[in-house]
Amino acid sequence: KPAGLVLISGAQISNTAYNKTMVALQEAAAQKGISLYCGSPWYLGDTPQPVDLKQRVNNIHQEFTKAGLTDGSPQFYAAHSLGTVFLQDFVASLGSEAAGQILMGGFILRKSLVPTFNYSVPTLTMGAELDGLARVTRIAESAYHTKDEKNFPVVVLEGQNHMQFASGDPPSNVRKHDLEAEVSEEAAHAKIAAVGADFLAQRMGLSSGDVVAAQVSSSQDVLKAIADAYEMEGSRRFNAPAQAGGPDEKSCVRGLCPTSSAWAPTAQQVISQSAVPDYNLKVT
């Protein structure tokens, strides 16, 4: 079955830097029975802009048509890094016209996560374990708020870094902040393609989503550990939004907030218990 995918680049990363990623996606999609037309628009300065995103996407769609993509074929969207910020609002405006979305080295914005989850287009979020920009802690936050949303899987790709969603030399900001990858670029692209293609196939009724489900499951070791730590802290981004700086800050009255941190009493209990043997101490 034919389908299209438009990929929006990250800041100061050329659209051609995604050629290898898109080819890998096409090859993996073909194994799922999908003839995938891929394209990424060019931007002056290699930095995407939201103001003309619709025009850029339409230009790619026109190229798909010239290449033989039939009218009515599913249209998917993907983005990397800064491109994920601009793309998701555009895709949300398309509603059912968008078959799905893939965010790479990016995440669903907080405005769509809290106070209640309110994003409609099925989205696969792919984070890299060693991403020094879209860090795994922020990917864990997305997973925490979408864990009950079956159409919004969140995965962490082991050993990969931010630039491996693309190819070539990283721009200065990525070079300065990204961590060193533990897998090759070829291996990274193969994993990205396998998970991404399975998501596309699932949205098209050509897969049960076993590959995505397996990656979601394997990602839980790191995602749950991070979420557990933030819950113990009482993070305003996780389980304790009613505190200064949190989305429910207005619940605080004269500096007194209804949420608390489990860290202090738990730490005190651990310390005191070891200091005073033969006593069962409970700290509240």
Short mmCIF file of C-alpha atoms in Angstrom, two decimals, residues 27-217:
data_model
loop_
_atom_site.label_atom_id
_atom_site.label_comp_id
_atom_site.label_asym_id
_atom_site.label_seq_id
_atom_site.Cartn_x
_atom_site.Cartn_y
_atom_site.Cartn_z
CA GLU A 27 13.29 -0.30 3.23
CA ALA A 28 11.77 -1.31 6.56
CA ALA A 29 8.32 -0.13 5.42
CA ALA A 30 8.60 -2.19 2.23
CA GLN A 31 9.01 -5.29 4.37
CA LYS A 32 5.65 -4.40 5.93
CA GLY A 33 3.94 -4.03 2.55
CA ILE A 34 4.20 -0.23 2.38
CA SER A 35 5.47 1.74 -0.60
CA LEU A 36 6.68 4.78 1.35
CA TYR A 37 7.27 8.11 -0.38
CA CYS A 38 9.59 10.25 1.75
CA GLY A 39 10.67 13.87 1.51
CA SER A 40 12.16 16.60 3.68
CA PRO A 41 11.80 20.31 2.81
CA TRP A 42 14.78 22.64 2.44
CA TYR A 43 15.06 25.69 4.71
CA LEU A 44 17.31 28.71 4.45
CA GLY A 45 19.95 28.32 7.13
CA ASP A 46 18.83 24.72 7.61
CA THR A 47 16.41 25.74 10.37
CA PRO A 48 12.67 25.05 10.09
CA GLN A 49 10.17 27.85 10.57
CA PRO A 50 6.52 27.46 11.57
CA VAL A 51 5.27 30.40 9.50
CA ASP A 52 5.60 28.63 6.14
CA LEU A 53 5.42 25.02 7.30
CA LYS A 54 2.14 24.38 5.48
CA GLN A 55 3.60 25.63 2.19
CA ARG A 56 6.74 23.52 2.61
CA VAL A 57 4.71 20.41 3.36
CA ASN A 58 2.42 21.04 0.38
CA ASN A 59 5.46 21.32 -1.88
CA ILE A 60 6.63 17.89 -0.75
CA HIS A 61 3.15 16.47 -1.28
CA GLN A 62 3.17 17.82 -4.82
CA GLU A 63 6.47 16.04 -5.43
CA PHE A 64 4.92 12.83 -4.09
CA THR A 65 2.10 13.16 -6.60
CA LYS A 66 4.54 13.71 -9.46
CA ALA A 67 6.41 10.60 -8.34
CA GLY A 68 3.24 8.52 -8.46
CA LEU A 69 1.67 8.62 -4.99
CA THR A 70 -2.08 8.20 -5.47
CA ASP A 71 -4.66 10.59 -4.07
CA GLY A 72 -6.13 9.49 -0.76
CA SER A 73 -3.01 7.63 0.35
CA PRO A 74 -2.20 7.92 4.07
CA GLN A 75 -0.01 10.91 4.89
CA PHE A 76 2.40 10.62 7.80
CA TYR A 77 4.65 13.24 9.35
CA ALA A 78 7.94 13.06 11.21
CA ALA A 79 10.35 15.53 12.73
CA HIS A 80 13.61 15.73 14.59
CA SER A 81 14.73 18.02 17.40
CA LEU A 82 13.43 21.61 16.94
CA GLY A 83 11.30 20.37 14.05
CA THR A 84 9.17 18.38 16.52
CA VAL A 85 8.14 21.60 18.27
CA PHE A 86 6.78 23.18 15.10
CA LEU A 87 5.39 20.04 13.51
CA GLN A 88 3.02 18.87 16.23
CA ASP A 89 0.85 21.99 16.20
CA PHE A 90 0.62 21.79 12.41
CA VAL A 91 -0.26 18.09 12.50
CA ALA A 92 -2.85 18.68 15.23
CA SER A 93 -4.55 21.21 12.94
CA LEU A 94 -4.87 18.53 10.25
CA GLY A 95 -6.86 16.22 12.51
CA SER A 96 -7.89 13.01 10.74
CA GLU A 97 -6.08 14.09 7.56
CA ALA A 98 -2.86 13.06 9.31
CA ALA A 99 -2.45 9.29 9.57
CA GLY A 100 0.16 9.59 12.28
CA GLN A 101 3.27 11.35 13.50
CA ILE A 102 6.77 10.34 14.58
CA LEU A 103 8.78 12.57 16.92
CA MET A 104 12.52 11.84 16.99
CA GLY A 105 14.75 13.44 19.58
CA GLY A 106 11.70 15.43 20.65
CA PHE A 107 8.46 15.02 22.57
CA ILE A 108 4.84 16.10 22.85
CA LEU A 109 4.72 19.58 24.35
CA ARG A 110 3.63 20.03 27.96
CA LYS A 111 0.62 22.10 26.94
CA SER A 112 -0.81 18.87 25.48
CA LEU A 113 0.12 16.75 28.51
CA VAL A 114 -1.28 18.70 31.47
CA PRO A 115 -3.61 19.23 33.21
CA THR A 116 -5.08 16.43 31.09
CA PHE A 117 -3.75 14.79 27.95
CA ASN A 118 -5.30 16.53 24.94
CA TYR A 119 -3.51 15.57 21.74
CA SER A 120 -5.47 13.77 19.02
CA VAL A 121 -3.14 12.54 16.24
CA PRO A 122 -1.51 9.14 16.98
CA THR A 123 2.14 9.79 17.75
CA LEU A 124 5.24 7.66 18.22
CA THR A 125 7.86 9.35 20.38
CA MET A 126 11.39 8.04 19.89
CA GLY A 127 13.99 9.22 22.36
CA ALA A 128 17.68 8.33 22.36
CA GLU A 129 19.22 7.02 25.57
CA LEU A 130 22.32 9.22 25.19
CA ASP A 131 20.60 12.30 23.77
CA GLY A 132 22.26 15.35 25.28
CA LEU A 133 19.55 17.75 24.06
CA ALA A 134 16.16 16.00 24.24
CA ARG A 135 17.23 14.19 27.37
CA VAL A 136 15.87 10.86 28.47
CA THR A 137 14.37 12.46 31.60
CA ARG A 138 12.09 14.57 29.40
CA ILE A 139 11.18 11.50 27.35
CA ALA A 140 10.26 9.82 30.64
CA GLU A 141 7.95 12.73 31.44
CA SER A 142 6.09 12.20 28.15
CA ALA A 143 5.84 8.48 28.83
CA TYR A 144 4.48 9.18 32.31
CA HIS A 145 1.62 11.30 31.01
CA THR A 146 0.75 9.08 28.02
CA LYS A 147 1.08 5.65 29.65
CA ASP A 148 -2.67 5.04 29.35
CA GLU A 149 -2.84 6.23 25.72
CA LYS A 150 -2.40 3.22 23.41
CA ASN A 151 -1.96 5.37 20.29
CA PHE A 152 0.94 7.31 21.81
CA PRO A 153 3.83 4.90 22.39
CA VAL A 154 7.07 6.26 23.84
CA VAL A 155 10.35 4.40 23.33
CA VAL A 156 13.98 4.90 24.26
CA LEU A 157 16.57 3.65 21.78
CA GLU A 158 19.50 2.19 23.69
CA GLY A 159 22.98 3.53 23.03
CA GLN A 160 21.87 6.17 20.55
CA ASN A 161 22.40 9.93 20.69
CA HIS A 162 20.64 12.99 19.30
CA MET A 163 22.50 13.28 16.00
CA GLN A 164 21.96 9.65 15.04
CA PHE A 165 18.42 10.41 13.94
CA ALA A 166 20.26 12.12 11.06
CA SER A 167 23.73 11.73 9.51
CA GLY A 168 26.90 13.71 9.00
CA ASP A 169 28.64 16.35 11.07
CA PRO A 170 26.50 17.80 13.89
CA PRO A 171 25.94 21.55 14.17
CA SER A 172 27.82 23.37 16.93
CA ASN A 173 25.02 23.23 19.50
CA VAL A 174 24.58 19.49 19.05
CA ARG A 175 28.34 18.93 19.09
CA LYS A 176 28.58 20.87 22.35
CA HIS A 177 25.78 19.09 24.22
CA ASP A 178 25.24 15.66 22.70
CA LEU A 179 26.65 12.55 24.37
CA GLU A 180 28.84 10.00 22.64
CA ALA A 181 26.87 7.20 21.02
CA GLU A 182 27.50 3.58 21.91
CA VAL A 183 26.11 2.14 18.66
CA SER A 184 27.02 2.77 15.04
CA GLU A 185 25.05 5.10 12.82
CA GLU A 186 24.00 2.15 10.67
CA ALA A 187 22.69 0.24 13.71
CA ALA A 188 20.90 3.36 14.96
CA HIS A 189 19.15 3.91 11.64
CA ALA A 190 18.13 0.25 11.47
CA LYS A 191 16.48 0.46 14.91
CA ILE A 192 14.80 3.77 14.12
CA ALA A 193 13.48 2.33 10.86
CA ALA A 194 12.26 -0.93 12.38
CA VAL A 195 10.25 0.78 15.12
CA GLY A 196 9.08 3.63 12.88
CA ALA A 197 7.95 1.36 10.05
CA ASP A 198 6.04 -0.87 12.43
CA PHE A 199 4.19 2.20 13.76
CA LEU A 200 3.28 3.25 10.21
CA ALA A 201 2.14 -0.28 9.36
CA GLN A 202 0.05 -0.48 12.50
CA ARG A 203 -1.71 2.77 11.64
CA MET A 204 -2.42 1.33 8.15
CA GLY A 205 -3.74 -1.97 9.46
CA LEU A 206 -0.74 -3.93 8.19
CA SER A 207 0.80 -4.82 11.55
CA SER A 208 -0.28 -5.68 15.06
CA GLY A 209 2.45 -3.36 16.36
CA ASP A 210 4.55 -6.10 17.94
CA VAL A 211 7.85 -4.33 17.20
CA VAL A 212 6.66 -1.08 18.78
CA ALA A 213 5.20 -2.93 21.76
CA ALA A 214 8.46 -4.82 22.33
CA GLN A 215 10.45 -1.57 22.25
CA VAL A 216 8.00 0.10 24.62
CA SER A 217 8.42 -2.84 27.00
#
